[in-house]
């Protein structure tokens, strides 16, 4: 089963259809009703005090701040660091940490064998990248069809949405189908709100790396032509230093000069 975040174009298409329906309904109204409305402008109803944004009874929704450990993604195109929402998405965070550190068993979808004590994410790829949207990884198969051999339920916080770039969230194929695949957003996208479990927030530098990865050459399935490898995923607890950043890959040695005939 392919695990894919919903692409906003679907939402735009639905909006267009809805707009057409509303326009048709308006045009079909009797002429008398239209004249009556135009000759008697509607008087807006008075707002109650509790509806005003600065009134004591109003509610201001503040996005929560992540208070959990930090996850460090060391990829072939650079490092990304994200703070985890351990309070808002405890199951997703625990699942991700367990798979990242190898403390949670999972089933290899290629061999159908139970894997114990081995991190799932190290050596996997970002198999789906879309510029202006997101990058997706965490599939042990590498084509969007893999999972860890189990699924778990969604976790939604009404104040935690895709209103900023750099959201780290679980990919799914429908409600309560979370496994190991995740994605990181490049831009805000309210079409994803309350449909995908957000369990982390990446910093600004990481979003720049996301932008770079999302713009590599890709095939018709949005898979990079040159694999973008997730070399290592590290979980860093509060108060602990980040691991040293890997040195850039060394350039291949120049070919030895060939002897002249």
Coordinates of N, CA, C and O in Angstrom, one line a residue, residues 18-19 44 51 74 80-81 111 141 158 180 209 223 247-248:
X18 N -17.0 23.2 -5.9 CA -17.9 23.8 -4.9 C -18.3 25.2 -5.4 O -19.5 25.6 -5.3
X19 N -17.3 26.0 -5.8 CA -17.6 27.3 -6.3 C -18.6 27.3 -7.5 O -19.5 28.1 -7.6
X44 N -25.9 44.0 9.2 CA -25.1 42.9 9.9 C -25.6 42.8 11.3 O -25.9 43.9 12.0
X51 N -17.5 37.2 21.0 CA -17.0 36.9 19.6 C -15.8 37.9 19.3 O -15.1 37.6 18.3
X74 N 20.9 12.8 9.6 CA 22.1 13.1 8.8 C 21.9 12.4 7.5 O 21.9 11.1 7.4
X80 N 19.5 17.7 9.2 CA 18.3 18.3 9.7 C 18.0 17.9 11.1 O 18.2 16.8 11.5
X81 N 17.6 18.9 11.9 CA 17.3 18.7 13.3 C 15.9 19.1 13.6 O 15.5 20.2 13.2
X111 N 11.9 -9.5 3.7 CA 12.1 -10.9 4.1 C 11.0 -11.5 5.0 O 10.9 -12.7 5.2
X141 N 11.3 -0.4 2.4 CA 11.3 -0.9 1.0 C 11.9 0.1 0.1 O 12.8 -0.2 -0.7
X158 N -5.9 20.0 18.5 CA -6.6 21.0 17.7 C -5.7 22.3 17.5 O -6.0 23.0 16.6
X180 N 6.0 3.6 9.8 CA 7.3 4.1 9.9 C 7.6 5.3 9.0 O 8.5 6.1 9.3
X209 N 17.5 22.6 4.0 CA 17.9 21.3 3.5 C 16.7 20.6 2.8 O 16.9 20.0 1.7
X223 N 10.3 10.2 -7.3 CA 11.4 9.5 -6.6 C 12.7 10.1 -7.2 O 12.9 10.2 -8.4
X247 N 31.7 14.4 8.2 CA 32.5 15.2 7.2 C 31.9 14.9 5.8 O 31.4 13.8 5.6
X248 N 32.0 15.9 4.9 CA 31.5 15.7 3.6 C 32.2 14.5 2.9 O 33.4 14.2 3.2

